[in-house]
Tab-separated table of C-alpha atoms in Angstrom:
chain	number	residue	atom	x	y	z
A	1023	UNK	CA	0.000	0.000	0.000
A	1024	UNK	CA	1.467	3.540	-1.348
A	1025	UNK	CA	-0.124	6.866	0.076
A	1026	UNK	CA	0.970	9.675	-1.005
A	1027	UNK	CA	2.543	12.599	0.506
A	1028	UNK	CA	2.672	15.937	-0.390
A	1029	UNK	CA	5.945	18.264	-0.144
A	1030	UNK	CA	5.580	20.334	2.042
A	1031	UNK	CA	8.867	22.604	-0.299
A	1032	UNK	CA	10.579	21.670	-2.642
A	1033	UNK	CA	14.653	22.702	-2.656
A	1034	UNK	CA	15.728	24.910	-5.226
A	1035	UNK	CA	17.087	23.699	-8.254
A	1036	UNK	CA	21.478	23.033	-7.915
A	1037	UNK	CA	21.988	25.434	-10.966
A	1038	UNK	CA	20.692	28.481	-12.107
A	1039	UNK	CA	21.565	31.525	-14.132
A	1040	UNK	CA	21.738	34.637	-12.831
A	1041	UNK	CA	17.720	35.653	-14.132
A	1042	UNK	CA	16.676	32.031	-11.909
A	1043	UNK	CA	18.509	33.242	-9.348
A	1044	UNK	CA	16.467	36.709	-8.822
A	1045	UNK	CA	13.004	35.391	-9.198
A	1046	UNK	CA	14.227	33.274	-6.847
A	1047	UNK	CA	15.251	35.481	-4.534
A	1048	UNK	CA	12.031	37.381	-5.325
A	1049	UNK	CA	9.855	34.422	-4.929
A	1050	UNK	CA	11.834	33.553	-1.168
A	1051	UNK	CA	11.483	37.476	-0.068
A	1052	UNK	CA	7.502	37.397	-0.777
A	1053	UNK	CA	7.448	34.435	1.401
A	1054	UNK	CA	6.400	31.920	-1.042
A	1055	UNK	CA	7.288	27.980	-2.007
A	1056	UNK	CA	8.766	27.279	-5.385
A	1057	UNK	CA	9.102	24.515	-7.802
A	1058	UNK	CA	12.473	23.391	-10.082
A	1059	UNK	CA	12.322	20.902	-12.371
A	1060	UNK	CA	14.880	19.646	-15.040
A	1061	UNK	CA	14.753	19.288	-18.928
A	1062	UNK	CA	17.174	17.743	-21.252
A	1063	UNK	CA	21.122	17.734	-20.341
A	1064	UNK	CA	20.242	20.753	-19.325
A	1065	UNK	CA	17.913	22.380	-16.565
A	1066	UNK	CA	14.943	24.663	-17.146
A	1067	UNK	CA	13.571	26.332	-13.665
A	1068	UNK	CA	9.577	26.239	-13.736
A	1069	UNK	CA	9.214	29.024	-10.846
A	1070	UNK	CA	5.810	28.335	-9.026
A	1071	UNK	CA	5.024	30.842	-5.682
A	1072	UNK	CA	2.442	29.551	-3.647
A	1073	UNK	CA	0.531	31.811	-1.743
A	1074	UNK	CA	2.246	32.728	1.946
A	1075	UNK	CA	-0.860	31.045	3.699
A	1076	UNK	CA	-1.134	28.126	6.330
A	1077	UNK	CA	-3.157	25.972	8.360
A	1078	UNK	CA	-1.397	25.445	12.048
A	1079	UNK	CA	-2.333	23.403	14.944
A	1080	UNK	CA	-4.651	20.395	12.875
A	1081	UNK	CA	-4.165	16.797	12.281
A	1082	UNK	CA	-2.488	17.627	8.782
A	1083	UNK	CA	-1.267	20.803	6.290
A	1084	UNK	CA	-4.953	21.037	5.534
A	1085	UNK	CA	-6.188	21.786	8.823
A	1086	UNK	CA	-6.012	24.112	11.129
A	1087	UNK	CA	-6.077	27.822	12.463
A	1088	UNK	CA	-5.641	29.592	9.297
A	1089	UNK	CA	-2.905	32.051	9.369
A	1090	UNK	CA	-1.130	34.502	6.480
A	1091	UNK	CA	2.074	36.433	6.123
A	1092	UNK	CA	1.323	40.410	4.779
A	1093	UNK	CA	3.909	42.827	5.431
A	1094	UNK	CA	6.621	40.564	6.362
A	1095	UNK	CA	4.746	39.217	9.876
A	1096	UNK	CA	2.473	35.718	10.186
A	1097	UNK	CA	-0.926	36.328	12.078
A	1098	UNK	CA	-3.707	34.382	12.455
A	1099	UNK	CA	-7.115	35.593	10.341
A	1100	UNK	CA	-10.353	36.364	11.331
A	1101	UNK	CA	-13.526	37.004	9.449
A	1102	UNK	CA	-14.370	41.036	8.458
A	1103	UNK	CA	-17.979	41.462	8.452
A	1104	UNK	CA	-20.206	39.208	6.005
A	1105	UNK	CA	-21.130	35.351	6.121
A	1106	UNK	CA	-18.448	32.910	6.052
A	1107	UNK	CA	-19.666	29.879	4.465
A	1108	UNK	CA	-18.071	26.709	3.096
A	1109	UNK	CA	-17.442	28.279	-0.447
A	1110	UNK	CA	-15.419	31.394	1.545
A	1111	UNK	CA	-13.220	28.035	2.842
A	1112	UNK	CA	-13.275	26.406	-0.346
A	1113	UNK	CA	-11.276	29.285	-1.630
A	1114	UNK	CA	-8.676	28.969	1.180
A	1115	UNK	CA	-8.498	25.193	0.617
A	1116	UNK	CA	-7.948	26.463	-2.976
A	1117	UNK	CA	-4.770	28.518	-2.499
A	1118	UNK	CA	-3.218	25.800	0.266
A	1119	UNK	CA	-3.629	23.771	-3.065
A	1120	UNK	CA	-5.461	20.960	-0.215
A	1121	UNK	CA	-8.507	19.411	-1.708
A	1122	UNK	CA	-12.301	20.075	-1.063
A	1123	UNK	CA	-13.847	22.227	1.615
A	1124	UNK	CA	-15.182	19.521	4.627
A	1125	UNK	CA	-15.425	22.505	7.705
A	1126	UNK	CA	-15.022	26.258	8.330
A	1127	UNK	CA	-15.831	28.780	10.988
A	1128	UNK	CA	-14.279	31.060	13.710
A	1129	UNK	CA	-13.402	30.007	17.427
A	1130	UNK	CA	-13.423	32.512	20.277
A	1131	UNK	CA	-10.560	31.378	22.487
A	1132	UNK	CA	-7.275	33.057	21.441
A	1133	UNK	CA	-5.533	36.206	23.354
A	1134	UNK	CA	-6.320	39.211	22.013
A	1135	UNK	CA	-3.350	40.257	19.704
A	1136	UNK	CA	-2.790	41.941	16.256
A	1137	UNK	CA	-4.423	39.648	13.248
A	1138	UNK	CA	-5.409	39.758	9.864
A	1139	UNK	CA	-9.085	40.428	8.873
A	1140	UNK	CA	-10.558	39.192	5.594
A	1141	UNK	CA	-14.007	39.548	3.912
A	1142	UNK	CA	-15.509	36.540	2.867
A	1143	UNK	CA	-16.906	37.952	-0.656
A	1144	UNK	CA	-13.449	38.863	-1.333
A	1145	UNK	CA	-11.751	35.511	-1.135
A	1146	UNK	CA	-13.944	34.101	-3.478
A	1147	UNK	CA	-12.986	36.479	-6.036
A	1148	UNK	CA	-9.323	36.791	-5.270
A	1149	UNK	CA	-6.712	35.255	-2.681
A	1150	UNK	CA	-6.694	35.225	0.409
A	1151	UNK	CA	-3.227	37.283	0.665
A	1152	UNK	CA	-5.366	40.504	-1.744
A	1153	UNK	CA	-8.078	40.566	0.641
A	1154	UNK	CA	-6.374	41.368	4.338
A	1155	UNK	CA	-6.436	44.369	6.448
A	1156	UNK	CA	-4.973	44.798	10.003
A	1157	UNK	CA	-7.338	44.461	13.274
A	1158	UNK	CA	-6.958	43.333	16.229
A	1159	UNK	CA	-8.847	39.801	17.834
A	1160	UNK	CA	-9.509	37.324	20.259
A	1161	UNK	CA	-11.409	35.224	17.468
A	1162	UNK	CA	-9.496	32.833	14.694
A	1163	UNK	CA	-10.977	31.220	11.675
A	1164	UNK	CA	-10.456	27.254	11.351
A	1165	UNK	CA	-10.691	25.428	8.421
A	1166	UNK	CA	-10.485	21.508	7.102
A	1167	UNK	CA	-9.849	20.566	3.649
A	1168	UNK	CA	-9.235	16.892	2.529
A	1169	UNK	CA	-5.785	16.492	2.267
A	1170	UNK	CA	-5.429	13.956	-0.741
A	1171	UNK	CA	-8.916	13.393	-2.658
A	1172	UNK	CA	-11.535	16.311	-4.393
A	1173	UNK	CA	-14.304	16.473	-6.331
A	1174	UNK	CA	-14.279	18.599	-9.310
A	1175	UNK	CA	-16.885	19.991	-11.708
A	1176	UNK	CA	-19.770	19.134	-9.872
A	1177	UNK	CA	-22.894	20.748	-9.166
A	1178	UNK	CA	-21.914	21.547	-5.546
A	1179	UNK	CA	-19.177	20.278	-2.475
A	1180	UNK	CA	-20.469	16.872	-2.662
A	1181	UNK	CA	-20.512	15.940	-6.211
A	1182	UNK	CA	-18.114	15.991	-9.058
A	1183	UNK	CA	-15.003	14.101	-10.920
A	1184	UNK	CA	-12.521	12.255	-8.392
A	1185	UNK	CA	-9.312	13.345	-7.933
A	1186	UNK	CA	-6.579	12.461	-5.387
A	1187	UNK	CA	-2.828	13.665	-4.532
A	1188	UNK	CA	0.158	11.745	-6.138
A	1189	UNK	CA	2.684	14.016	-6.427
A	1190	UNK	CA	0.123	16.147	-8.520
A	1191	UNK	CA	-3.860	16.081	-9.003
A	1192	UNK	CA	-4.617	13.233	-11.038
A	1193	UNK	CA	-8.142	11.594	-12.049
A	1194	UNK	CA	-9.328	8.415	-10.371
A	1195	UNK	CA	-9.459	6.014	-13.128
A	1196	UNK	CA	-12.794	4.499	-13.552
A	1197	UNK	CA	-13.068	0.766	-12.147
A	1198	UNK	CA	-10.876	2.076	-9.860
A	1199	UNK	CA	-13.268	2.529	-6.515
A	1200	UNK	CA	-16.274	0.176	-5.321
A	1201	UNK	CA	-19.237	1.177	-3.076
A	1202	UNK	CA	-17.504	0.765	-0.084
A	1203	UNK	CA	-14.932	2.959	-0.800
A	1204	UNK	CA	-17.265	5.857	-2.542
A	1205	UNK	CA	-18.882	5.295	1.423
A	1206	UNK	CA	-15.627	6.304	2.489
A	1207	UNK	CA	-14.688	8.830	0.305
A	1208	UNK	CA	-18.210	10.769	0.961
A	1209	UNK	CA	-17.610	10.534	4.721
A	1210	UNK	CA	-14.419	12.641	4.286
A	1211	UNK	CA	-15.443	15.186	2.109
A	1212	UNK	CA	-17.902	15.745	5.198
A	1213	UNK	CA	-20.888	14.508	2.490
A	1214	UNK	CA	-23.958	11.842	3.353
A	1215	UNK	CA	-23.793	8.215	1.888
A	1216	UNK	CA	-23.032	8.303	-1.510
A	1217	UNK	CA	-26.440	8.297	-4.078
A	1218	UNK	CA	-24.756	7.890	-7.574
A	1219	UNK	CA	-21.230	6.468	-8.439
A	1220	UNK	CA	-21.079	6.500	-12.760
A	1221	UNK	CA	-18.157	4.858	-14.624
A	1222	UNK	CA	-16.772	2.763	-11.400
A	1223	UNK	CA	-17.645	-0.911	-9.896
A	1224	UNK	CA	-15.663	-2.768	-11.327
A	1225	UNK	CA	-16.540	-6.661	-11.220
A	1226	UNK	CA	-12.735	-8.115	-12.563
A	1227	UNK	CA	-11.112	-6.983	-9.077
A	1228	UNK	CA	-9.643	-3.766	-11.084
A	1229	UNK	CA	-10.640	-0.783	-8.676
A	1230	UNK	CA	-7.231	0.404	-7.453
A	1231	UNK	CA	-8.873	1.376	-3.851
A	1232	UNK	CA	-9.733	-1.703	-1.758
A	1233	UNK	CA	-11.585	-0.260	1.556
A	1234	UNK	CA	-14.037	-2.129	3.737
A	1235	UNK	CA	-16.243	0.994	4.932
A	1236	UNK	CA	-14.764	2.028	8.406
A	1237	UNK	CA	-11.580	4.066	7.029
A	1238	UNK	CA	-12.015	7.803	7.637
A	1239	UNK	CA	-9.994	8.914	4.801
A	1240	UNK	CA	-9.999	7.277	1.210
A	1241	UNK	CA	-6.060	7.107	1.631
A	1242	UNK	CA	-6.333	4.645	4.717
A	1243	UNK	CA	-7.108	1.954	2.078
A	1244	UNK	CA	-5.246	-0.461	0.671
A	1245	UNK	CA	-4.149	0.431	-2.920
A	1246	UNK	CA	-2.596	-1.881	-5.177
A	1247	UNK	CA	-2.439	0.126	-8.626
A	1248	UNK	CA	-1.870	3.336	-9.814
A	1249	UNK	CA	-2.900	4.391	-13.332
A	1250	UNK	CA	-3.391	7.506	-14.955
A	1251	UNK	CA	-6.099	8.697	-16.712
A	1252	UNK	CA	-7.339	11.395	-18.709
A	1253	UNK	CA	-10.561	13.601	-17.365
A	1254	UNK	CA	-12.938	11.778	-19.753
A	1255	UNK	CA	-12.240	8.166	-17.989
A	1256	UNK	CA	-12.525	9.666	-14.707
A	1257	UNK	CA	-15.270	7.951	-12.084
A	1258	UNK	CA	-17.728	10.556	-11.143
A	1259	UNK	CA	-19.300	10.228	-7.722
A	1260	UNK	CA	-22.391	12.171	-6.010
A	1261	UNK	CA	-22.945	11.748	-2.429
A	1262	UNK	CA	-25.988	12.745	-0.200
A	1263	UNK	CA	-26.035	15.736	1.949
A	1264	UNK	CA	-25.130	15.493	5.661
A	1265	UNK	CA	-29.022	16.728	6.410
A	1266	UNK	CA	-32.195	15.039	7.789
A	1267	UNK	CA	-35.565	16.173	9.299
A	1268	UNK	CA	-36.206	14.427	12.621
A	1269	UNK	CA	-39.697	14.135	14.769
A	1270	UNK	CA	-42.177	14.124	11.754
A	1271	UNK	CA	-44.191	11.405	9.995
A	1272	UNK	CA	-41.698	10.494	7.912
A	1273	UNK	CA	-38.012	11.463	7.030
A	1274	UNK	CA	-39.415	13.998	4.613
A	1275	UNK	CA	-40.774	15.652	7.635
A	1276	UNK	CA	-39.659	17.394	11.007
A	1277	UNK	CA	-37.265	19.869	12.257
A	1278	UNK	CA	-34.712	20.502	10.385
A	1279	UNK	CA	-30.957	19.485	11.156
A	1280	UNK	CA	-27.891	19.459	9.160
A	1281	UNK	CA	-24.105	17.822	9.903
A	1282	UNK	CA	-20.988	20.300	10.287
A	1283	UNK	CA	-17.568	20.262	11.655
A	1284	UNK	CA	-18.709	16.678	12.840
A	1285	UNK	CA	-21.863	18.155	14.786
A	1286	UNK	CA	-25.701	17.374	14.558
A	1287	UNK	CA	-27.632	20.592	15.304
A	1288	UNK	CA	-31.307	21.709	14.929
A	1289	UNK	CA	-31.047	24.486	12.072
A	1290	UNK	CA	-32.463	27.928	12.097
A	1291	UNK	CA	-33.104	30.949	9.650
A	1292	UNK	CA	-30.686	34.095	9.984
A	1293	UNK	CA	-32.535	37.268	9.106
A	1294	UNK	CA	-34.902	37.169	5.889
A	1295	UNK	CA	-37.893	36.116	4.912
A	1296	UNK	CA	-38.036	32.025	5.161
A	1297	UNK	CA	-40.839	30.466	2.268
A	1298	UNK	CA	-41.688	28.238	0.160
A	1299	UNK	CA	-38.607	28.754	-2.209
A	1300	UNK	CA	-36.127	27.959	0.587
A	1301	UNK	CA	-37.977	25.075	2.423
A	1302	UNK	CA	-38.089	23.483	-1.565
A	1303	UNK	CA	-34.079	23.845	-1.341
A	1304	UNK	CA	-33.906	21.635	1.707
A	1305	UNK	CA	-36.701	19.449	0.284
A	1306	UNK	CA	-33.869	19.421	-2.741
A	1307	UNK	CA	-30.757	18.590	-1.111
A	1308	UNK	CA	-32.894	15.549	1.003
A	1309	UNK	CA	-33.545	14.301	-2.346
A	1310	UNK	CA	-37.291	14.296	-1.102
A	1311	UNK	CA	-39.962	15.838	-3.200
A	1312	UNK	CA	-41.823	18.943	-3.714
A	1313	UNK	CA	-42.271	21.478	-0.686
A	1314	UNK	CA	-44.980	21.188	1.180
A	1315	UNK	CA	-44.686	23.957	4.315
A	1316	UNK	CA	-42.040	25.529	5.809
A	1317	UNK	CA	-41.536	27.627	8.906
A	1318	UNK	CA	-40.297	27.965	12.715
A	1319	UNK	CA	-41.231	27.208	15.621
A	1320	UNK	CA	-40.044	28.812	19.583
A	1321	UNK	CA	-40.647	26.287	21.852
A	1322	UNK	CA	-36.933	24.411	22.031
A	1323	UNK	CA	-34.448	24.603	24.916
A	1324	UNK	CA	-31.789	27.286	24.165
A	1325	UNK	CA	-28.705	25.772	22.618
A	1326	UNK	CA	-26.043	25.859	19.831
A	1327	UNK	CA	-27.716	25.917	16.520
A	1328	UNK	CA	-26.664	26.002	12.781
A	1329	UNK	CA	-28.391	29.248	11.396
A	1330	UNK	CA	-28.669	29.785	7.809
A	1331	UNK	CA	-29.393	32.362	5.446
A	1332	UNK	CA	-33.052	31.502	3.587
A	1333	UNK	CA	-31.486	33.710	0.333
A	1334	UNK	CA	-27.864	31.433	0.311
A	1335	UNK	CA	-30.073	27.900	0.085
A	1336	UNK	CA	-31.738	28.912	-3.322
A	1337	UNK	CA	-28.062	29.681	-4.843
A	1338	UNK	CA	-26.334	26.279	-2.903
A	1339	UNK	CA	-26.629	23.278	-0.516
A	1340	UNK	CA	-27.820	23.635	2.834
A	1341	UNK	CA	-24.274	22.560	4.374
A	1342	UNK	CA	-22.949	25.612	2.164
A	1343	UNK	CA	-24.753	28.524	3.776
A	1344	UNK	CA	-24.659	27.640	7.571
A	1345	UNK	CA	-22.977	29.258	10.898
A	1346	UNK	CA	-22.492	28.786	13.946
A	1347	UNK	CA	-25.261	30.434	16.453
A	1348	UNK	CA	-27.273	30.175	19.776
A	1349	UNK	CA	-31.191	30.040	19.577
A	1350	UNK	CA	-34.293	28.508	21.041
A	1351	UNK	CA	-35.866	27.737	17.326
A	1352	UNK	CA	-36.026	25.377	14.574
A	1353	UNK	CA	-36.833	24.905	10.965
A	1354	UNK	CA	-40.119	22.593	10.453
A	1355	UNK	CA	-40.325	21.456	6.923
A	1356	UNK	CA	-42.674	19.252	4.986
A	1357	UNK	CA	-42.162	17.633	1.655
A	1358	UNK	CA	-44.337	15.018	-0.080
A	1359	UNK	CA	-41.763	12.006	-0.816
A	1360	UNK	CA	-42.047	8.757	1.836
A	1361	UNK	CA	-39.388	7.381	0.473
A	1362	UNK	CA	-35.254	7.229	0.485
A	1363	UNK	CA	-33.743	7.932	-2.730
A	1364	UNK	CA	-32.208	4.376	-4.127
A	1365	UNK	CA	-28.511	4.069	-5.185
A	1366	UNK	CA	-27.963	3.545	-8.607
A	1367	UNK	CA	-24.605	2.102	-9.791
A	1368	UNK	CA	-23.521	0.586	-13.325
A	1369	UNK	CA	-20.624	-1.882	-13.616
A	1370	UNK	CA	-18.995	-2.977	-17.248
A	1371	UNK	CA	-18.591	-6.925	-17.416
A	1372	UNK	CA	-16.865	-6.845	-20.839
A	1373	UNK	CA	-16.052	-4.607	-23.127
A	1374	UNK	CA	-14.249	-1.008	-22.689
A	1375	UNK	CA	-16.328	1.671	-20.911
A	1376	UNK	CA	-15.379	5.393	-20.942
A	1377	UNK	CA	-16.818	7.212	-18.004
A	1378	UNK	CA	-18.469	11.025	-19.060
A	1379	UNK	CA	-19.102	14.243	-17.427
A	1380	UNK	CA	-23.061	13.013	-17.831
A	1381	UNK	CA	-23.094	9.312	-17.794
A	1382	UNK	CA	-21.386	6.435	-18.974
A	1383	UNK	CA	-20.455	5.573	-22.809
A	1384	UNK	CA	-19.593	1.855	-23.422
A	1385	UNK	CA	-19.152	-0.177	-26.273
A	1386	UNK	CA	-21.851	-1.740	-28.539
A	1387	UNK	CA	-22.091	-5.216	-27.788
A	1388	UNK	CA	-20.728	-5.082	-23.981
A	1389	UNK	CA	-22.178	-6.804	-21.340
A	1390	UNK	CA	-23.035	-4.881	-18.326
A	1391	UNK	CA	-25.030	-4.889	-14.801
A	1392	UNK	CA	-27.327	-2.380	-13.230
A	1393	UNK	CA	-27.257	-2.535	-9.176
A	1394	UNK	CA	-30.052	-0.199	-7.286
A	1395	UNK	CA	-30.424	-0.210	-3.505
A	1396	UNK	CA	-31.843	1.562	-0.921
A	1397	UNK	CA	-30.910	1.790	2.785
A	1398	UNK	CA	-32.886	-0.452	5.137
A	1399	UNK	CA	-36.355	1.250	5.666
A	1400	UNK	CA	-39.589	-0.996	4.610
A	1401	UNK	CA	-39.565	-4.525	4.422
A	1402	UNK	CA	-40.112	-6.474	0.887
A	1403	UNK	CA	-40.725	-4.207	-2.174
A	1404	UNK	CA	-39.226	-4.651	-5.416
A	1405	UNK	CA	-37.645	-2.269	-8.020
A	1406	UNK	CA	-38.532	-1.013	-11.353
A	1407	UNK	CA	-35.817	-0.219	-14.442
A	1408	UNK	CA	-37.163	2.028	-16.995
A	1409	UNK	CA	-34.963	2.163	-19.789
A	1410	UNK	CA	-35.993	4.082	-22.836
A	1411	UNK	CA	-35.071	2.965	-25.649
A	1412	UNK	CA	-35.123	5.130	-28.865
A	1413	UNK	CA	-38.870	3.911	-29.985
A	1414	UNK	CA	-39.980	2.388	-27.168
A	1415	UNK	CA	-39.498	2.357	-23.255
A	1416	UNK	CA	-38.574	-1.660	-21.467
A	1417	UNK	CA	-39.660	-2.248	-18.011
A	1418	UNK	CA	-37.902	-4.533	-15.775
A	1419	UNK	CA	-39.102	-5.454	-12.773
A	1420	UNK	CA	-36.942	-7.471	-10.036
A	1421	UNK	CA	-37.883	-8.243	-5.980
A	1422	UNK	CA	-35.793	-6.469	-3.632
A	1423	UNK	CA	-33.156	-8.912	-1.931
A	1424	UNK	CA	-31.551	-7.840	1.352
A	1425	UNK	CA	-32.969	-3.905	-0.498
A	1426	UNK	CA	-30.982	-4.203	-3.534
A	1427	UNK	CA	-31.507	-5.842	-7.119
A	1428	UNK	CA	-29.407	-6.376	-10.302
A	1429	UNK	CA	-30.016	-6.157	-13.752
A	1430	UNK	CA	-28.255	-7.931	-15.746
A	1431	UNK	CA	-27.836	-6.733	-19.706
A	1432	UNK	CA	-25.806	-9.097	-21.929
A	1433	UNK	CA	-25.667	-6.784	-24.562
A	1434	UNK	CA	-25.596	-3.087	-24.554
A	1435	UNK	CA	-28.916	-1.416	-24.409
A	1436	UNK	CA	-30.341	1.796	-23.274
A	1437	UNK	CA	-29.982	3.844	-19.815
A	1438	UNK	CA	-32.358	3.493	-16.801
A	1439	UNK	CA	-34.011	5.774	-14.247
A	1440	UNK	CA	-36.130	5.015	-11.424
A	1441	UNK	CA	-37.170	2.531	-8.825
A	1442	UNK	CA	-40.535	1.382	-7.286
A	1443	UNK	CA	-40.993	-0.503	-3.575
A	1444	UNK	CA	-44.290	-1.735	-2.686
A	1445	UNK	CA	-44.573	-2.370	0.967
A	1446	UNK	CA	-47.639	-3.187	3.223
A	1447	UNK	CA	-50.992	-2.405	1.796
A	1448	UNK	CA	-49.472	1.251	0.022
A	1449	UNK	CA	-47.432	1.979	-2.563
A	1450	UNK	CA	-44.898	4.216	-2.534
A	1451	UNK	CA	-42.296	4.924	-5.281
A	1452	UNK	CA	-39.064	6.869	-5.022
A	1453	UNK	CA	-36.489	7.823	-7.554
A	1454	UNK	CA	-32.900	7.744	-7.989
A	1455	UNK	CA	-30.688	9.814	-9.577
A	1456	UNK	CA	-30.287	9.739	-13.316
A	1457	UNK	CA	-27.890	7.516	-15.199
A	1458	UNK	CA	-27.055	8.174	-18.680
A	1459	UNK	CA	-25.808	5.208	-20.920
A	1460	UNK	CA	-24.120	6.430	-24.382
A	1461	UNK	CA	-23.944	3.174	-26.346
A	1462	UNK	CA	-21.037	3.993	-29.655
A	1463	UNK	CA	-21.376	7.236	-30.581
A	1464	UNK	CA	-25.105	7.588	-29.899
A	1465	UNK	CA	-26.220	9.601	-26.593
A	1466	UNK	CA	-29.264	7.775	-24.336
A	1467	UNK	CA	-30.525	10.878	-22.352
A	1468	UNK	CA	-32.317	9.237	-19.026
A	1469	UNK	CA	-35.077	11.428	-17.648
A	1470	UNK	CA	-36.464	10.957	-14.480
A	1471	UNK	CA	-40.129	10.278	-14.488
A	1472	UNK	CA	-42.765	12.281	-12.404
């Protein structure tokens, strides 16, 4: 097992002309890291300056009390005014070079002293280095990135194209991670269980990650291969939000609580007007259905709370747009699903597959196997396929065994979407995300039906 770690400088190149040697000297008097590499019999100097930025006193380079050097002096940084959120940390995580945002917020613990104060709009636009002025504190911001895996290109923190740390960002190579290890993965991107996993599973023993679910980092694995791969074979993962309703009728129902910096808390709305648009968002990221009602109630003991902003939900997830706060309320919302969202994976028995930005493309002819699940909830039930086809649409039906079935296609055919459980004397149907099959050169859209 090989896991990679990250330099934390690399030494400067052995010989350099007398240009090299002031940016150089430039690059070491701003306080930043470089990077030499060699070329031919000779040697070329590729001059990189990271940013003069660090996280001290966490379990690794990407966590920590965030601190920056302006003006020749290191002090620790606290928020200006404004909202920090995970995307204001995502763009610190982004100039350590670490991976995705997991945690952010400020602690009240520190001496008063000289620090550096920072606006959170600003560090989203620009580093974090531009966007310092001097003030004085007892507070500190803290921040967690994962260290060695991201996901890129998604729709939000918890979805996107894998990558992980070897010496360099590089793509996960589809085949290369199984269910258990997308488990593990989504748990340390601070993300729920993972709901869609496209160009992955692979069935021939191939995946390069080998974890059996209780790892906290995808890392802790064992890892017997290392290929590279371009961006288009690249195994795209989306994971569930760390976010539940709790006390209602059904988990699409209750008071409102979300999962950050490792915490459970009861949610609450910051100042604005809370309706139907934002309690649809939360409806949204709980993969439940449409909004129902939404609102708060005054009658809890007074404690630490998540508060969010009911404008910042519409724009992102839930886990994006909270902060720490005190309160004696909570978010009630009601949507109108019953059911958990299934997981939908798709493994290639034979034949080369290519994973896709949207879906999976694989050869004509392949054979291939279509595994939904759901977590444990009703007894019994059974799941439905739909696969359109281009002039008509196939429906396969299959009982649910221990709340999973497969579908097995011996040659390649069209995409799927959807599942349906029937349990006691009601039916109930939830969906899962949609999977998109590109068969040749031919694209398979997959809608999900209503």
């Amino acid at each position: 097992m090989a896991t990679p770690t990250r330099p934390r400088q690399t030494h400067p190149c052995s010989r350099t002309n007398h240009e090299e040697a002031v940016l150089l000297h430039l690059c070491l008097s701003l306080g930043r890291g470089f990077i030499c590499s060699g070329k031919g019999a000779g040697l070329t100097l590729s001059l990189v300056c990271s940013e003069p930025l660090r996280l001290v006193g966490g379990a690794s380079r990407c966590a920590g009390t965030v601190e920056v050097k302006h003006r020749g002096e290191w002090r620790r940084v606290v928020k200006a005014y404004g909202f920090w959120d995970l995307g204001a940390t995502a763009a610190v995580c982004r100039d350590l070079d670490c991976g995705s945002a997991v945690s952010g917020g400020e602690r009240d613990d520190f001496p008063q002293s000289r620090v550096w104060e920072i606006h959170p709009y600003c560090v989203k636009k620009f580093t974090v280095r531009e966007c310092v002025t001097d003030s004085s504190s007892s507070k500190a911001l803290e921040v967690v990135c994962s260290d060695s895996v991201r996901l890129v290109s998604g729709s939000g923190l918890c979805s996107g194209s894998v990558q992980i740390w070897d010496q360099s960002w590089t793509w996960l190579c589809e085949e290369a991670l199984d269910l258990q290890g997308a488990e593990v993965l989504c748990r340390e991107l601070g993300c729920g269980a993972p709901s869609l996993l496209q160009g992955a599973v692979s069935p021939l023993g191939l995946q390069t990650f080998y974890c059996e679910g209780h790892e906290s980092a995808l890392m802790d694995c064992p890892r017997y291969s290392s290929r590279t791969c371009s961006s288009g074979a690249a195994v795209n993962l989306t994971c569930s939000e760390p976010l539940r309703l709790v006390g209602g009728a059904s988990r699409c129902a209750g008071t409102v609580e979300v999962k950050h910096r490792g915490e459970w808390r009861r949610v609450v709305k910051a100042y604005g007007f809370w309706d139907l648009g934002a309690t649809a968002a939360v409806c949204r990221d709980l993969d439940c259905g449409s909004a129902v009602s939404g609102g708060e109630r005054d009658d809890f003991p007074q404690s630490r709370v998540w508060e969010i902003h009911p404008y910042c939900v519409k724009k992102f997830t839930v886990r994006e747009c909270v902060t720490d706060s005190s309160s004696s309320k909570a978010l009630e919302v009601v949507c109108s699903d019953l059911l958990n969202r299934p997981i939908i994976s798709l493994s290639v028995l034979d034949g080369a597959s290519e994973a896709l930005p949207q879906g999976v493309r694989v050869k004509p002819g392949s054979k291939f196997r279509v595994k939904c699940s759901v977590e444990p909830q009703f007894p019994g039930g059974s799941f439905q396929l739909l696969s359109p086809t281009v002039n008509l649409t196939q429906n396969h039906t299959l009982p649910a065994v221990n709340h999973s079935a497969h579908f097995l296609f011996s040659d390649t055919g069209p995409a799927h979407k959807g599942n349906h459980l029937q349990v006691f004397d009601y039916a109930f149907s939830s969906q899962s995300h949609a999977l998109q099959l590109h068969v040749g050169d031919e694209n398979l859209n997959v809608e999900s039906a209503n």
